[in-house]
Amino acid sequence: MRISRRIALALPAAALALAVGAANAQDTMKLKIGTEGAYPPFNNLTADGTLEGFDVDIARALCEEMKADCEFVTQDWDGIIPALQAGKFDAIIASMSITEDRKKEVDFTDKYYNTPPAIVAPKDSDIKGVTKEDLAGKTIGAQGSTTHSTYAEQTFADSDVKLYPTAEEYKLDIISGRLDAVIDDVIVLEEFLKSDEGACCKQIGTVTPVESIYGPGIGIAIRKGEDALREKLNAAITAIRANGKYKEVNDKYFSFDAYGD
C-alpha cells in the first residue's frame, strides 16, 4: 500500500517537472542571424561551409549572453535588408553601418564596433594621399551598396568609381591591375595586405569618416518596431563589454579596441 501511494505521489511531481521543462524550452529565445559570409575578417564562409569572423563571434557571444538559441543564415549583401524584412532572419550582424538612409528601412541597436575606412593602391602607385585631388583621374573600386561606395561616389567626383558585388571581386581587379585604388574598412584592407594576394599593394592612408555617410558606427539591424529585441541586444552588447567577453573576441582579431570612442 505504501509503495503504490509513493508512486501515486511521484506521478504528479514528474508531470509537473515535465511541464516546467516544456515551458522553459518554449521560453528560450530563438533567433536567426543574417550575415554575408564574404567579408573577412568580419564574416567569412570557409571552403568547408564554416562561418567565422569577428561579426560571427560577437553574434555568438550576444546569443550566449541572452541565453538565445541562434542560427546563422548567409545572404548576399545586396539583398540582405529585403531578406530581413521578408522574415528570412531576425537580425543582421554583418558589419552594417548605422546610416540615416538605412534607418528608414530597419531599426538598429547601439554600435558594436567602429573602425575607419582606408585607401589601398598598388605598390608602384604614385597616389600620395586620400583626398579628392589625390585620386583625381584614378579608377577606384568599392563594394556596392556600402557606406564606402557612397563615400567614394560623393567624394571622388573626378575619379571613375567602379562598384562590385563583393569585396573579393574588387580585390581580384586591383591584383590584376584593373584598378588604381580601392576603399573599404581599414581592417578588411589590412587583412588583405597580410595575405599572399595582398603583396601587390600598400595602404595609402585612412579616411576620416563623414558621419552623414558613415553614421556613428556598426550596429545590428532588426525589423522596424521590434523594440523588445533591440533592448535585449543592447543590454547584451553592454554586458559583454563589461564582462570581458567582447575583449576576448576583439583580441582574437585585432591589436586595438575595435569598439572605438
PDB file of C-alpha atoms in Angstrom:
ATOM      1  CA  MET A   1       0.000   0.000   0.000  1.00  0.00           C
ATOM      2  CA  ARG A   2       2.845   2.417   0.864  1.00  0.00           C
ATOM      3  CA  ILE A   3       4.623   1.612  -2.391  1.00  0.00           C
ATOM      4  CA  SER A   4       1.615   2.361  -4.549  1.00  0.00           C
ATOM      5  CA  ARG A   5       0.935   5.590  -2.625  1.00  0.00           C
ATOM      6  CA  ARG A   6       4.501   6.756  -3.214  1.00  0.00           C
ATOM      7  CA  ILE A   7       4.111   6.046  -6.918  1.00  0.00           C
ATOM      8  CA  ALA A   8       0.846   7.981  -6.957  1.00  0.00           C
ATOM      9  CA  LEU A   9       2.522  10.953  -5.278  1.00  0.00           C
ATOM     10  CA  ALA A  10       5.524  10.791  -7.583  1.00  0.00           C
ATOM     11  CA  LEU A  11       3.461  10.900 -10.760  1.00  0.00           C
ATOM     12  CA  PRO A  12       2.117  14.462 -10.278  1.00  0.00           C
ATOM     13  CA  ALA A  13       5.635  15.663  -9.388  1.00  0.00           C
ATOM     14  CA  ALA A  14       7.063  14.074 -12.528  1.00  0.00           C
ATOM     15  CA  ALA A  15       4.275  15.576 -14.620  1.00  0.00           C
ATOM     16  CA  LEU A  16       4.974  18.995 -13.084  1.00  0.00           C
ATOM     17  CA  ALA A  17       8.703  18.695 -13.867  1.00  0.00           C
ATOM     18  CA  LEU A  18       7.929  17.798 -17.465  1.00  0.00           C
ATOM     19  CA  ALA A  19       5.545  20.745 -17.725  1.00  0.00           C
ATOM     20  CA  VAL A  20       8.139  23.161 -16.297  1.00  0.00           C
ATOM     21  CA  GLY A  21      10.781  21.776 -18.660  1.00  0.00           C
ATOM     22  CA  ALA A  22       8.468  22.208 -21.628  1.00  0.00           C
ATOM     23  CA  ALA A  23       7.634  25.771 -20.560  1.00  0.00           C
ATOM     24  CA  ASN A  24      11.320  26.623 -20.199  1.00  0.00           C
ATOM     25  CA  ALA A  25      12.043  25.190 -23.654  1.00  0.00           C
ATOM     26  CA  GLN A  26       9.243  27.318 -25.101  1.00  0.00           C
ATOM     27  CA  ASP A  27      10.633  30.397 -23.332  1.00  0.00           C
ATOM     28  CA  THR A  28      14.082  30.032 -24.951  1.00  0.00           C
ATOM     29  CA  MET A  29      14.582  32.844 -27.432  1.00  0.00           C
ATOM     30  CA  LYS A  30      15.193  31.544 -30.934  1.00  0.00           C
ATOM     31  CA  LEU A  31      16.923  33.884 -33.369  1.00  0.00           C
ATOM     32  CA  LYS A  32      18.081  33.623 -36.941  1.00  0.00           C
ATOM     33  CA  ILE A  33      21.115  35.819 -37.621  1.00  0.00           C
ATOM     34  CA  GLY A  34      21.771  37.031 -41.156  1.00  0.00           C
ATOM     35  CA  THR A  35      25.331  37.681 -42.296  1.00  0.00           C
ATOM     36  CA  GLU A  36      27.143  37.939 -45.619  1.00  0.00           C
ATOM     37  CA  GLY A  37      29.930  35.396 -45.244  1.00  0.00           C
ATOM     38  CA  ALA A  38      32.174  37.190 -47.746  1.00  0.00           C
ATOM     39  CA  TYR A  39      33.787  39.992 -45.752  1.00  0.00           C
ATOM     40  CA  PRO A  40      36.843  38.717 -43.852  1.00  0.00           C
ATOM     41  CA  PRO A  41      37.920  39.158 -41.127  1.00  0.00           C
ATOM     42  CA  PHE A  42      34.429  40.207 -40.010  1.00  0.00           C
ATOM     43  CA  ASN A  43      32.388  37.405 -41.578  1.00  0.00           C
ATOM     44  CA  ASN A  44      33.598  34.698 -43.903  1.00  0.00           C
ATOM     45  CA  LEU A  45      32.330  31.350 -45.179  1.00  0.00           C
ATOM     46  CA  THR A  46      35.204  28.874 -45.414  1.00  0.00           C
ATOM     47  CA  ALA A  47      35.556  26.175 -48.074  1.00  0.00           C
ATOM     48  CA  ASP A  48      34.048  23.579 -45.737  1.00  0.00           C
ATOM     49  CA  GLY A  49      30.986  25.764 -45.064  1.00  0.00           C
ATOM     50  CA  THR A  50      32.061  27.085 -41.658  1.00  0.00           C
ATOM     51  CA  LEU A  51      31.182  30.669 -40.748  1.00  0.00           C
ATOM     52  CA  GLU A  52      33.932  32.577 -38.984  1.00  0.00           C
ATOM     53  CA  GLY A  53      34.961  36.129 -38.169  1.00  0.00           C
ATOM     54  CA  PHE A  54      34.523  38.969 -35.711  1.00  0.00           C
ATOM     55  CA  ASP A  55      30.827  39.517 -36.532  1.00  0.00           C
ATOM     56  CA  VAL A  56      30.131  35.813 -36.114  1.00  0.00           C
ATOM     57  CA  ASP A  57      31.930  35.509 -32.775  1.00  0.00           C
ATOM     58  CA  ILE A  58      30.281  38.671 -31.442  1.00  0.00           C
ATOM     59  CA  ALA A  59      26.896  37.278 -32.510  1.00  0.00           C
ATOM     60  CA  ARG A  60      27.619  34.046 -30.651  1.00  0.00           C
ATOM     61  CA  ALA A  61      28.676  35.990 -27.546  1.00  0.00           C
ATOM     62  CA  LEU A  62      25.466  38.037 -27.655  1.00  0.00           C
ATOM     63  CA  CYS A  63      23.348  34.907 -28.094  1.00  0.00           C
ATOM     64  CA  GLU A  64      25.085  33.273 -25.145  1.00  0.00           C
ATOM     65  CA  GLU A  65      24.509  36.385 -23.016  1.00  0.00           C
ATOM     66  CA  MET A  66      20.806  36.414 -23.938  1.00  0.00           C
ATOM     67  CA  LYS A  67      20.573  32.629 -23.496  1.00  0.00           C
ATOM     68  CA  ALA A  68      19.192  32.511 -27.015  1.00  0.00           C
ATOM     69  CA  ASP A  69      19.242  29.628 -29.457  1.00  0.00           C
ATOM     70  CA  CYS A  70      20.771  31.221 -32.571  1.00  0.00           C
ATOM     71  CA  GLU A  71      21.090  30.009 -36.143  1.00  0.00           C
ATOM     72  CA  PHE A  72      23.140  31.726 -38.863  1.00  0.00           C
ATOM     73  CA  VAL A  73      21.865  32.379 -42.387  1.00  0.00           C
ATOM     74  CA  THR A  74      24.173  33.626 -45.157  1.00  0.00           C
ATOM     75  CA  GLN A  75      22.823  36.189 -47.582  1.00  0.00           C
ATOM     76  CA  ASP A  76      24.291  38.245 -50.437  1.00  0.00           C
ATOM     77  CA  TRP A  77      24.892  41.819 -49.308  1.00  0.00           C
ATOM     78  CA  ASP A  78      22.677  43.481 -51.926  1.00  0.00           C
ATOM     79  CA  GLY A  79      19.628  41.566 -50.716  1.00  0.00           C
ATOM     80  CA  ILE A  80      20.325  41.443 -47.003  1.00  0.00           C
ATOM     81  CA  ILE A  81      17.867  44.156 -45.866  1.00  0.00           C
ATOM     82  CA  PRO A  82      14.997  42.872 -48.070  1.00  0.00           C
ATOM     83  CA  ALA A  83      15.668  39.372 -46.700  1.00  0.00           C
ATOM     84  CA  LEU A  84      15.403  40.685 -43.124  1.00  0.00           C
ATOM     85  CA  GLN A  85      12.158  42.480 -43.946  1.00  0.00           C
ATOM     86  CA  ALA A  86      10.791  39.298 -45.549  1.00  0.00           C
ATOM     87  CA  GLY A  87      11.457  37.317 -42.354  1.00  0.00           C
ATOM     88  CA  LYS A  88      14.325  35.183 -43.627  1.00  0.00           C
ATOM     89  CA  PHE A  89      16.142  36.063 -40.401  1.00  0.00           C
ATOM     90  CA  ASP A  90      15.591  38.230 -37.320  1.00  0.00           C
ATOM     91  CA  ALA A  91      18.748  40.344 -37.175  1.00  0.00           C
ATOM     92  CA  ILE A  92      21.641  41.346 -39.413  1.00  0.00           C
ATOM     93  CA  ILE A  93      25.102  41.077 -37.849  1.00  0.00           C
ATOM     94  CA  ALA A  94      27.254  41.782 -40.885  1.00  0.00           C
ATOM     95  CA  SER A  95      29.307  44.957 -40.376  1.00  0.00           C
ATOM     96  CA  MET A  96      26.401  47.211 -41.351  1.00  0.00           C
ATOM     97  CA  SER A  97      26.907  50.930 -40.704  1.00  0.00           C
ATOM     98  CA  ILE A  98      24.110  52.773 -38.928  1.00  0.00           C
ATOM     99  CA  THR A  99      23.036  55.343 -41.521  1.00  0.00           C
ATOM    100  CA  GLU A 100      20.022  57.620 -41.881  1.00  0.00           C
ATOM    101  CA  ASP A 101      19.029  56.005 -45.186  1.00  0.00           C
ATOM    102  CA  ARG A 102      19.075  52.505 -43.703  1.00  0.00           C
ATOM    103  CA  LYS A 103      17.161  53.704 -40.627  1.00  0.00           C
ATOM    104  CA  LYS A 104      14.245  54.435 -42.956  1.00  0.00           C
ATOM    105  CA  GLU A 105      14.059  50.690 -43.681  1.00  0.00           C
ATOM    106  CA  VAL A 106      15.250  48.996 -40.477  1.00  0.00           C
ATOM    107  CA  ASP A 107      15.915  49.734 -36.817  1.00  0.00           C
ATOM    108  CA  PHE A 108      19.398  49.489 -35.306  1.00  0.00           C
ATOM    109  CA  THR A 109      20.914  48.599 -31.979  1.00  0.00           C
ATOM    110  CA  ASP A 110      23.707  50.633 -30.459  1.00  0.00           C
ATOM    111  CA  LYS A 111      27.047  50.217 -32.240  1.00  0.00           C
ATOM    112  CA  TYR A 112      29.178  47.168 -31.571  1.00  0.00           C
ATOM    113  CA  TYR A 113      32.285  48.462 -33.360  1.00  0.00           C
ATOM    114  CA  ASN A 114      33.552  51.495 -35.236  1.00  0.00           C
ATOM    115  CA  THR A 115      36.684  51.486 -37.413  1.00  0.00           C
ATOM    116  CA  PRO A 116      37.660  53.960 -40.170  1.00  0.00           C
ATOM    117  CA  PRO A 117      37.825  53.432 -43.936  1.00  0.00           C
ATOM    118  CA  ALA A 118      41.132  53.329 -45.779  1.00  0.00           C
ATOM    119  CA  ILE A 119      42.566  53.541 -49.296  1.00  0.00           C
ATOM    120  CA  VAL A 120      44.833  50.856 -50.755  1.00  0.00           C
ATOM    121  CA  ALA A 121      46.732  51.085 -54.062  1.00  0.00           C
ATOM    122  CA  PRO A 122      49.337  49.023 -55.971  1.00  0.00           C
ATOM    123  CA  LYS A 123      52.854  49.244 -54.536  1.00  0.00           C
ATOM    124  CA  ASP A 124      54.161  51.179 -57.527  1.00  0.00           C
ATOM    125  CA  SER A 125      51.318  53.720 -57.371  1.00  0.00           C
ATOM    126  CA  ASP A 126      52.036  57.443 -57.483  1.00  0.00           C
ATOM    127  CA  ILE A 127      48.996  58.220 -55.298  1.00  0.00           C
ATOM    128  CA  LYS A 128      50.204  60.265 -52.321  1.00  0.00           C
ATOM    129  CA  GLY A 129      47.059  60.801 -50.250  1.00  0.00           C
ATOM    130  CA  VAL A 130      43.341  60.074 -49.818  1.00  0.00           C
ATOM    131  CA  THR A 131      41.749  63.365 -50.911  1.00  0.00           C
ATOM    132  CA  LYS A 132      39.636  64.083 -53.989  1.00  0.00           C
ATOM    133  CA  GLU A 133      42.659  65.792 -55.578  1.00  0.00           C
ATOM    134  CA  ASP A 134      44.993  62.890 -54.777  1.00  0.00           C
ATOM    135  CA  LEU A 135      42.671  60.441 -56.544  1.00  0.00           C
ATOM    136  CA  ALA A 136      41.605  62.620 -59.489  1.00  0.00           C
ATOM    137  CA  GLY A 137      41.688  60.692 -62.757  1.00  0.00           C
ATOM    138  CA  LYS A 138      42.080  57.333 -60.993  1.00  0.00           C
ATOM    139  CA  THR A 139      39.813  54.282 -61.131  1.00  0.00           C
ATOM    140  CA  ILE A 140      38.655  53.371 -57.634  1.00  0.00           C
ATOM    141  CA  GLY A 141      36.976  50.128 -56.610  1.00  0.00           C
ATOM    142  CA  ALA A 142      34.464  49.623 -53.794  1.00  0.00           C
ATOM    143  CA  GLN A 143      31.838  47.110 -52.768  1.00  0.00           C
ATOM    144  CA  GLY A 144      28.440  48.359 -53.933  1.00  0.00           C
ATOM    145  CA  SER A 145      25.574  49.303 -51.586  1.00  0.00           C
ATOM    146  CA  THR A 146      28.029  50.143 -48.795  1.00  0.00           C
ATOM    147  CA  THR A 147      28.929  53.339 -46.980  1.00  0.00           C
ATOM    148  CA  HIS A 148      32.331  53.101 -48.664  1.00  0.00           C
ATOM    149  CA  SER A 149      30.790  53.138 -52.147  1.00  0.00           C
ATOM    150  CA  THR A 150      28.558  56.069 -51.136  1.00  0.00           C
ATOM    151  CA  TYR A 151      31.576  57.983 -49.845  1.00  0.00           C
ATOM    152  CA  ALA A 152      33.588  57.228 -52.988  1.00  0.00           C
ATOM    153  CA  GLU A 153      30.810  58.309 -55.341  1.00  0.00           C
ATOM    154  CA  GLN A 154      30.137  61.526 -53.408  1.00  0.00           C
ATOM    155  CA  THR A 155      33.770  62.466 -52.727  1.00  0.00           C
ATOM    156  CA  PHE A 156      35.824  61.329 -55.706  1.00  0.00           C
ATOM    157  CA  ALA A 157      33.882  63.236 -58.366  1.00  0.00           C
ATOM    158  CA  ASP A 158      36.960  63.445 -60.618  1.00  0.00           C
ATOM    159  CA  SER A 159      37.592  59.696 -60.453  1.00  0.00           C
ATOM    160  CA  ASP A 160      35.987  56.650 -62.075  1.00  0.00           C
ATOM    161  CA  VAL A 161      34.324  54.718 -59.250  1.00  0.00           C
ATOM    162  CA  LYS A 162      33.652  51.048 -60.046  1.00  0.00           C
ATOM    163  CA  LEU A 163      31.290  49.070 -57.804  1.00  0.00           C
ATOM    164  CA  TYR A 164      31.476  45.330 -57.117  1.00  0.00           C
ATOM    165  CA  PRO A 165      29.016  42.841 -55.555  1.00  0.00           C
ATOM    166  CA  THR A 166      31.636  41.651 -53.037  1.00  0.00           C
ATOM    167  CA  ALA A 167      34.961  42.755 -51.608  1.00  0.00           C
ATOM    168  CA  GLU A 168      36.614  39.677 -53.079  1.00  0.00           C
ATOM    169  CA  GLU A 169      35.838  40.885 -56.604  1.00  0.00           C
ATOM    170  CA  TYR A 170      37.431  44.321 -56.263  1.00  0.00           C
ATOM    171  CA  LYS A 171      40.474  42.623 -54.727  1.00  0.00           C
ATOM    172  CA  LEU A 172      40.851  40.489 -57.858  1.00  0.00           C
ATOM    173  CA  ASP A 173      40.757  43.612 -60.031  1.00  0.00           C
ATOM    174  CA  ILE A 174      43.355  45.548 -58.059  1.00  0.00           C
ATOM    175  CA  ILE A 175      45.617  42.473 -58.040  1.00  0.00           C
ATOM    176  CA  SER A 176      45.300  42.218 -61.822  1.00  0.00           C
ATOM    177  CA  GLY A 177      45.980  45.931 -62.351  1.00  0.00           C
ATOM    178  CA  ARG A 178      42.485  46.957 -63.443  1.00  0.00           C
ATOM    179  CA  LEU A 179      42.097  49.409 -60.553  1.00  0.00           C
ATOM    180  CA  ASP A 180      44.257  52.268 -59.304  1.00  0.00           C
ATOM    181  CA  ALA A 181      42.911  52.095 -55.749  1.00  0.00           C
ATOM    182  CA  VAL A 182      40.203  50.598 -53.539  1.00  0.00           C
ATOM    183  CA  ILE A 183      38.331  51.868 -50.489  1.00  0.00           C
ATOM    184  CA  ASP A 184      36.979  49.740 -47.634  1.00  0.00           C
ATOM    185  CA  ASP A 185      37.187  49.312 -43.880  1.00  0.00           C
ATOM    186  CA  VAL A 186      40.781  49.622 -42.687  1.00  0.00           C
ATOM    187  CA  ILE A 187      40.653  46.187 -41.022  1.00  0.00           C
ATOM    188  CA  VAL A 188      39.393  44.471 -44.164  1.00  0.00           C
ATOM    189  CA  LEU A 189      42.166  46.070 -46.205  1.00  0.00           C
ATOM    190  CA  GLU A 190      44.880  45.363 -43.629  1.00  0.00           C
ATOM    191  CA  GLU A 191      43.802  41.701 -43.640  1.00  0.00           C
ATOM    192  CA  PHE A 192      44.053  41.726 -47.435  1.00  0.00           C
ATOM    193  CA  LEU A 193      47.556  43.251 -47.322  1.00  0.00           C
ATOM    194  CA  LYS A 194      48.708  40.481 -44.969  1.00  0.00           C
ATOM    195  CA  SER A 195      47.658  37.797 -47.458  1.00  0.00           C
ATOM    196  CA  ASP A 196      49.760  36.464 -50.331  1.00  0.00           C
ATOM    197  CA  GLU A 197      47.469  38.213 -52.819  1.00  0.00           C
ATOM    198  CA  GLY A 198      47.839  41.491 -50.949  1.00  0.00           C
ATOM    199  CA  ALA A 199      51.575  41.568 -51.641  1.00  0.00           C
ATOM    200  CA  CYS A 200      50.620  43.601 -54.725  1.00  0.00           C
ATOM    201  CA  CYS A 201      49.549  46.587 -52.746  1.00  0.00           C
ATOM    202  CA  LYS A 202      50.110  49.144 -49.988  1.00  0.00           C
ATOM    203  CA  GLN A 203      47.929  51.269 -47.757  1.00  0.00           C
ATOM    204  CA  ILE A 204      47.861  54.942 -48.741  1.00  0.00           C
ATOM    205  CA  GLY A 205      46.088  56.073 -45.593  1.00  0.00           C
ATOM    206  CA  THR A 206      42.864  56.126 -43.600  1.00  0.00           C
ATOM    207  CA  VAL A 207      39.901  58.372 -44.298  1.00  0.00           C
ATOM    208  CA  THR A 208      38.196  60.487 -41.643  1.00  0.00           C
ATOM    209  CA  PRO A 209      34.614  59.136 -41.630  1.00  0.00           C
ATOM    210  CA  VAL A 210      31.921  61.611 -42.639  1.00  0.00           C
ATOM    211  CA  GLU A 211      29.143  60.958 -40.102  1.00  0.00           C
ATOM    212  CA  SER A 212      26.360  61.863 -42.528  1.00  0.00           C
ATOM    213  CA  ILE A 213      27.565  58.928 -44.664  1.00  0.00           C
ATOM    214  CA  TYR A 214      29.114  56.504 -42.175  1.00  0.00           C
ATOM    215  CA  GLY A 215      26.898  57.176 -39.178  1.00  0.00           C
ATOM    216  CA  PRO A 216      28.011  56.538 -35.564  1.00  0.00           C
ATOM    217  CA  GLY A 217      29.371  53.040 -36.168  1.00  0.00           C
ATOM    218  CA  ILE A 218      28.379  49.462 -36.954  1.00  0.00           C
ATOM    219  CA  GLY A 219      25.133  48.179 -35.497  1.00  0.00           C
ATOM    220  CA  ILE A 220      22.768  45.224 -35.602  1.00  0.00           C
ATOM    221  CA  ALA A 221      19.798  45.737 -37.922  1.00  0.00           C
ATOM    222  CA  ILE A 222      16.351  44.431 -36.977  1.00  0.00           C
ATOM    223  CA  ARG A 223      12.886  44.849 -38.431  1.00  0.00           C
ATOM    224  CA  LYS A 224      11.055  48.099 -37.723  1.00  0.00           C
ATOM    225  CA  GLY A 225       9.165  48.192 -34.447  1.00  0.00           C
ATOM    226  CA  GLU A 226      10.833  45.202 -32.770  1.00  0.00           C
ATOM    227  CA  ASP A 227      11.769  47.269 -29.729  1.00  0.00           C
ATOM    228  CA  ALA A 228      11.924  44.368 -27.268  1.00  0.00           C
ATOM    229  CA  LEU A 229      14.540  42.577 -29.375  1.00  0.00           C
ATOM    230  CA  ARG A 230      16.553  45.786 -29.767  1.00  0.00           C
ATOM    231  CA  GLU A 231      16.551  46.350 -25.997  1.00  0.00           C
ATOM    232  CA  LYS A 232      17.719  42.779 -25.357  1.00  0.00           C
ATOM    233  CA  LEU A 233      20.514  43.110 -27.907  1.00  0.00           C
ATOM    234  CA  ASN A 234      21.591  46.491 -26.496  1.00  0.00           C
ATOM    235  CA  ALA A 235      21.674  45.050 -22.977  1.00  0.00           C
ATOM    236  CA  ALA A 236      23.759  42.123 -24.256  1.00  0.00           C
ATOM    237  CA  ILE A 237      26.228  44.453 -26.024  1.00  0.00           C
ATOM    238  CA  THR A 238      26.651  46.409 -22.780  1.00  0.00           C
ATOM    239  CA  ALA A 239      27.067  43.185 -20.801  1.00  0.00           C
ATOM    240  CA  ILE A 240      29.774  41.634 -22.997  1.00  0.00           C
ATOM    241  CA  ARG A 241      31.672  44.933 -22.980  1.00  0.00           C
ATOM    242  CA  ALA A 242      31.578  44.856 -19.168  1.00  0.00           C
ATOM    243  CA  ASN A 243      32.260  41.173 -18.510  1.00  0.00           C
ATOM    244  CA  GLY A 244      35.308  40.839 -20.769  1.00  0.00           C
ATOM    245  CA  LYS A 245      33.734  38.664 -23.459  1.00  0.00           C
ATOM    246  CA  TYR A 246      33.909  41.471 -26.042  1.00  0.00           C
ATOM    247  CA  LYS A 247      37.627  41.962 -25.307  1.00  0.00           C
ATOM    248  CA  GLU A 248      38.208  38.228 -25.671  1.00  0.00           C
ATOM    249  CA  VAL A 249      36.641  38.240 -29.148  1.00  0.00           C
ATOM    250  CA  ASN A 250      38.261  41.570 -30.078  1.00  0.00           C
ATOM    251  CA  ASP A 251      41.755  40.391 -29.138  1.00  0.00           C
ATOM    252  CA  LYS A 252      41.351  37.275 -31.261  1.00  0.00           C
ATOM    253  CA  TYR A 253      41.236  39.517 -34.347  1.00  0.00           C
ATOM    254  CA  PHE A 254      42.698  42.936 -33.534  1.00  0.00           C
ATOM    255  CA  SER A 255      45.556  44.547 -31.607  1.00  0.00           C
ATOM    256  CA  PHE A 256      43.352  47.524 -30.623  1.00  0.00           C
ATOM    257  CA  ASP A 257      39.809  48.078 -29.344  1.00  0.00           C
ATOM    258  CA  ALA A 258      37.549  47.969 -32.429  1.00  0.00           C
ATOM    259  CA  TYR A 259      34.680  49.462 -30.413  1.00  0.00           C
ATOM    260  CA  GLY A 260      36.132  52.940 -30.922  1.00  0.00           C
ATOM    261  CA  ASP A 261      35.426  56.091 -28.970  1.00  0.00           C
TER     262      ASP A 261
END
